[in-house]
GROMACS .gro file of C-alpha atoms in nm:
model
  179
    1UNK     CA    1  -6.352   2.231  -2.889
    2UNK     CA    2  -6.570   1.891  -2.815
    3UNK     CA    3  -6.725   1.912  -3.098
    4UNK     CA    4  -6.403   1.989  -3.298
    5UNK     CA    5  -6.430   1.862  -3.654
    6UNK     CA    6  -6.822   1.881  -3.636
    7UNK     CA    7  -6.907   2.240  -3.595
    8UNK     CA    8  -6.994   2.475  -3.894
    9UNK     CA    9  -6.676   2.623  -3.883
   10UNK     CA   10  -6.511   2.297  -3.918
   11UNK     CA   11  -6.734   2.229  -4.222
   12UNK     CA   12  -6.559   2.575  -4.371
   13UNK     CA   13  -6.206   2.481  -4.319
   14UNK     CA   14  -6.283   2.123  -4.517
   15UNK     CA   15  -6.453   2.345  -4.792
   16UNK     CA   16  -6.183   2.616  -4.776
   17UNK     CA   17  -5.898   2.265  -4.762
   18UNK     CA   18  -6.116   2.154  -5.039
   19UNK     CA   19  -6.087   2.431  -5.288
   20UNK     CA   20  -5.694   2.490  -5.208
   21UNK     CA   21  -5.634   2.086  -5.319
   22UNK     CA   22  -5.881   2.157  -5.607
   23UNK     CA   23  -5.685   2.447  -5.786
   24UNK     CA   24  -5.393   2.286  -5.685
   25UNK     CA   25  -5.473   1.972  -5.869
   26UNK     CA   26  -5.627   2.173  -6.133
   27UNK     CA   27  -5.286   2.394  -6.217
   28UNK     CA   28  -5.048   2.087  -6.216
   29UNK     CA   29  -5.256   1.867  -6.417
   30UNK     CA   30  -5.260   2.167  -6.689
   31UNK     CA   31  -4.902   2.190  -6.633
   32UNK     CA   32  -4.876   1.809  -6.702
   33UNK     CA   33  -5.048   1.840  -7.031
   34UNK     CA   34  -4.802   2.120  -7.115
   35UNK     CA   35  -5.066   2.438  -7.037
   36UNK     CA   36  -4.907   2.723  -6.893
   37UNK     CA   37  -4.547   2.761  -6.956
   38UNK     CA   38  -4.404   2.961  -7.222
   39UNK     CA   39  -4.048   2.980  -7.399
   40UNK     CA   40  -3.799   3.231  -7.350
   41UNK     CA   41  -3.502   2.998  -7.484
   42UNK     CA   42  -3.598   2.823  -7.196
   43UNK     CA   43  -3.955   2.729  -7.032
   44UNK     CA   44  -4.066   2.963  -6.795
   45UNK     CA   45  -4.415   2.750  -6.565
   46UNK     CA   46  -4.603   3.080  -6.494
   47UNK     CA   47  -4.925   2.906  -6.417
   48UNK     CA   48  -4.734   2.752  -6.086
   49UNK     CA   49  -4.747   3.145  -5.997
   50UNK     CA   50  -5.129   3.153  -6.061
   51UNK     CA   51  -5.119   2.907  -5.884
   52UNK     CA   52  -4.950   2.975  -5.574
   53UNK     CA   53  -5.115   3.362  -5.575
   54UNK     CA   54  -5.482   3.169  -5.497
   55UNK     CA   55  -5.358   2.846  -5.272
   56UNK     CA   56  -5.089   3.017  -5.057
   57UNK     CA   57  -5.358   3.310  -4.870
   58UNK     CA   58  -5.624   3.003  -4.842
   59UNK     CA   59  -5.381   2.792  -4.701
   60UNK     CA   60  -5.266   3.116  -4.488
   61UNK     CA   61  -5.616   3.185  -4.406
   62UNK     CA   62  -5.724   2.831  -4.341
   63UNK     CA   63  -5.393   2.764  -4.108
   64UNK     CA   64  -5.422   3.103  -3.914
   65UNK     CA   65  -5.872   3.049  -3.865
   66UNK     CA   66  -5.715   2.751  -3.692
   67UNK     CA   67  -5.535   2.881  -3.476
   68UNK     CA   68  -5.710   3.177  -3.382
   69UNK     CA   69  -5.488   3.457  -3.525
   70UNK     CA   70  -5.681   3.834  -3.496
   71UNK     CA   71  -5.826   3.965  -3.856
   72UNK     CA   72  -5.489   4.187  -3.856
   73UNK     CA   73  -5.232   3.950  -3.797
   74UNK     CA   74  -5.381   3.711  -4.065
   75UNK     CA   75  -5.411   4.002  -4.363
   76UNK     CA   76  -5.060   4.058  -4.264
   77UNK     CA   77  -4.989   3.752  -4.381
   78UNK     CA   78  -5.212   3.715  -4.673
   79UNK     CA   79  -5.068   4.053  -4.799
   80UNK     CA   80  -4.682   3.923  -4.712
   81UNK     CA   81  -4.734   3.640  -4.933
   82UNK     CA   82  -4.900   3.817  -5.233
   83UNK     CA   83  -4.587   4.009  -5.229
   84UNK     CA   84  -4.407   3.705  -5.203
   85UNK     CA   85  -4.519   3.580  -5.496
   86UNK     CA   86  -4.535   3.881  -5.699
   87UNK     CA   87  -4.212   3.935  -5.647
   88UNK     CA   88  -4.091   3.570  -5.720
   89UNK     CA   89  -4.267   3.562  -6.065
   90UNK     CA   90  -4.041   3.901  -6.145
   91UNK     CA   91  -3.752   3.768  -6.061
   92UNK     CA   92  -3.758   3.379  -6.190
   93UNK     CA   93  -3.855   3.504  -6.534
   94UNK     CA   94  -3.621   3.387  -6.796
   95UNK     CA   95  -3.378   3.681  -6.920
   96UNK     CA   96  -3.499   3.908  -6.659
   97UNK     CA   97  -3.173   4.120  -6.530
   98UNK     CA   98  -3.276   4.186  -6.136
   99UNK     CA   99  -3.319   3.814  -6.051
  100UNK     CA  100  -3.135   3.807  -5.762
  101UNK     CA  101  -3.272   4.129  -5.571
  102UNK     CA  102  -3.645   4.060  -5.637
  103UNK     CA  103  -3.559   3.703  -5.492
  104UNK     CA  104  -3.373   3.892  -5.203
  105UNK     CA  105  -3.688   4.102  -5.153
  106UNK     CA  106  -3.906   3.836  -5.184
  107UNK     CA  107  -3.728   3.632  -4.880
  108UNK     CA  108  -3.745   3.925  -4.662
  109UNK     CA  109  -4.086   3.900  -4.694
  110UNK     CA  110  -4.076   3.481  -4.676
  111UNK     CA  111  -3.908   3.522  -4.343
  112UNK     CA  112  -4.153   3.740  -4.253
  113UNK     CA  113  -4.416   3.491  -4.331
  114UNK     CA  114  -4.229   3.190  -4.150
  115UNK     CA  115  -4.195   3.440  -3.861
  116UNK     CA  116  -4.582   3.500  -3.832
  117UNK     CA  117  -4.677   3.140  -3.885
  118UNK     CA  118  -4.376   2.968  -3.641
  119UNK     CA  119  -4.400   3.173  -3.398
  120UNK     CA  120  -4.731   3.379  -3.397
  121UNK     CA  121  -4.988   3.075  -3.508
  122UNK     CA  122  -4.770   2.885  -3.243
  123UNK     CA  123  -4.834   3.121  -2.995
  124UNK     CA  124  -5.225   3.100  -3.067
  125UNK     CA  125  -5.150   2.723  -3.115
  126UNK     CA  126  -5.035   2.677  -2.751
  127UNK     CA  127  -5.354   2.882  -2.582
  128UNK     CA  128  -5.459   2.682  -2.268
  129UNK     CA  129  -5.777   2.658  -2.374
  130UNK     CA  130  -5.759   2.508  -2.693
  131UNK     CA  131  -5.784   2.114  -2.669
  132UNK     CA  132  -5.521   1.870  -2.665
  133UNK     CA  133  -5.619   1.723  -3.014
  134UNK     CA  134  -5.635   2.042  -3.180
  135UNK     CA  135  -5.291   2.194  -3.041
  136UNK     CA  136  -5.168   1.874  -3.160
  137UNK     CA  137  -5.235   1.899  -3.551
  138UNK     CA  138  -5.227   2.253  -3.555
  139UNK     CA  139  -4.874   2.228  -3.458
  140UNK     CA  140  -4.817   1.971  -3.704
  141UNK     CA  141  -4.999   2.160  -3.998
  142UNK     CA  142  -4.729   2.456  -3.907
  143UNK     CA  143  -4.429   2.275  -3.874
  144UNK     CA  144  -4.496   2.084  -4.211
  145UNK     CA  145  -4.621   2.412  -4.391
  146UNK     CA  146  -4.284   2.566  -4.259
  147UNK     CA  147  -4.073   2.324  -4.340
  148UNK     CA  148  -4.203   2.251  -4.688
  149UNK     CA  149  -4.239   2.601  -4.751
  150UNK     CA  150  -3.840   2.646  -4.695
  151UNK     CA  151  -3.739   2.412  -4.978
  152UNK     CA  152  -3.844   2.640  -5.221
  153UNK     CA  153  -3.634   2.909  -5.178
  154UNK     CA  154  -3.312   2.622  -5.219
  155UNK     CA  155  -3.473   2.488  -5.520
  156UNK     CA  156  -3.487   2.869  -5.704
  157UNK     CA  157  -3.136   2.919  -5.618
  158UNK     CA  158  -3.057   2.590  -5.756
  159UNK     CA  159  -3.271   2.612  -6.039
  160UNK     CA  160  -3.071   2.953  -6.103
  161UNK     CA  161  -2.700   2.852  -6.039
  162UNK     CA  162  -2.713   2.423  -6.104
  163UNK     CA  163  -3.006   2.296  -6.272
  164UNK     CA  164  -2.942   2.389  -6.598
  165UNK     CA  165  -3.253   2.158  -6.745
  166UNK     CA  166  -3.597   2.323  -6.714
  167UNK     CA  167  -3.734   1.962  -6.668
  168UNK     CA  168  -3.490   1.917  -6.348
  169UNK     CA  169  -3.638   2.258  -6.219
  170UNK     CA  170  -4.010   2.104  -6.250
  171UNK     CA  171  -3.907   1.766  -6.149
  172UNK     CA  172  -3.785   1.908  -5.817
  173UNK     CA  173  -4.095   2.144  -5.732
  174UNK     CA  174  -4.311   1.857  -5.788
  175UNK     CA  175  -4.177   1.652  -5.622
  176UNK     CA  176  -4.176   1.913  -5.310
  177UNK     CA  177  -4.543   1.994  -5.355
  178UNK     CA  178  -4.609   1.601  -5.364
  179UNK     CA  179  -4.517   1.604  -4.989
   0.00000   0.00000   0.00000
């Protein structure tokens, strides 16, 4: 871990950090010029879905390379939050009738996910092997992924019982994926 930051795998987790920032950028800025959102009496953002279906398994992969989480345990997650998402896009389209139990089966599934990466990247975070430096920010990369992560799930509810304007509903996401 001397050399960490330098090494060909580090190179892949820039490239891999790379490309997740690049779509990222590359779906809200065609959100921003009004791409990717269609009307159902009220707009519905599906590209944030396409979205989210390629960044979330990078970030998932890149997060759980770093720490050092088995083939297994990682597709577990990758496959978790493909459901997730799936599952989300069912239930926040506009007019759709089972809302509320795809969103309860899609938080089974986002605990499951916070449950892998708090406590099983942890786990592989806190290795006594792995250097000081790296334990360091891959704690911090999983704390702030968990953390952000768990204001979505507030902002659908809200977006479904308060926030009556579409615009309030994209102001708030936005403003979530800005951090």
């Amino acid at each position: 871990d001397e050399e960490f930051g330098t090494t060909v795998s580090s190179r892949r987790f820039r490239v891999l950090t790379s490309v997740i920032a690049l779509v990222a950028a590359t779906c809200y800025g065609l959100m921003g010029c009004g791409y990717g959102v269609t009307s159902h009496g009220q707009n519905f953002w599906w590209l944030r879905y396409v979205d989210w279906a390629i960044t979330t398994p990078l970030l998932l992969v890149d997060l759980a390379l770093l720490a050092g989480l088995d083939v297994w345990d990682t597709f577990a997650l990758v496959v978790a939050d493909m459901l997730m998402i799936a599952f989300g896009y069912a239930g926040a389209e506009p007019n759709f009738e089972y809302t509320w139990p795809h969103f309860g089966v899609g938080m089974v599934l986002f605990l499951l996910i916070m449950y892998i990466v708090v406590e099983g990247l942890l786990e592989h975070a806190n290795d006594p092997t792995t250097a000081d430096d790296k334990e360091a920010v891959v704690k911090q990369l999983l704390w702030l992924t968990a953390i952000t992560w768990s204001v979505y799930p507030v902002i659908f509810v809200l977006e479904q019982s308060v926030l009556s304007n579409a615009d309030d509903a994209v102001v708030s996401r936005s403003t979530v994926v800005l951090f």
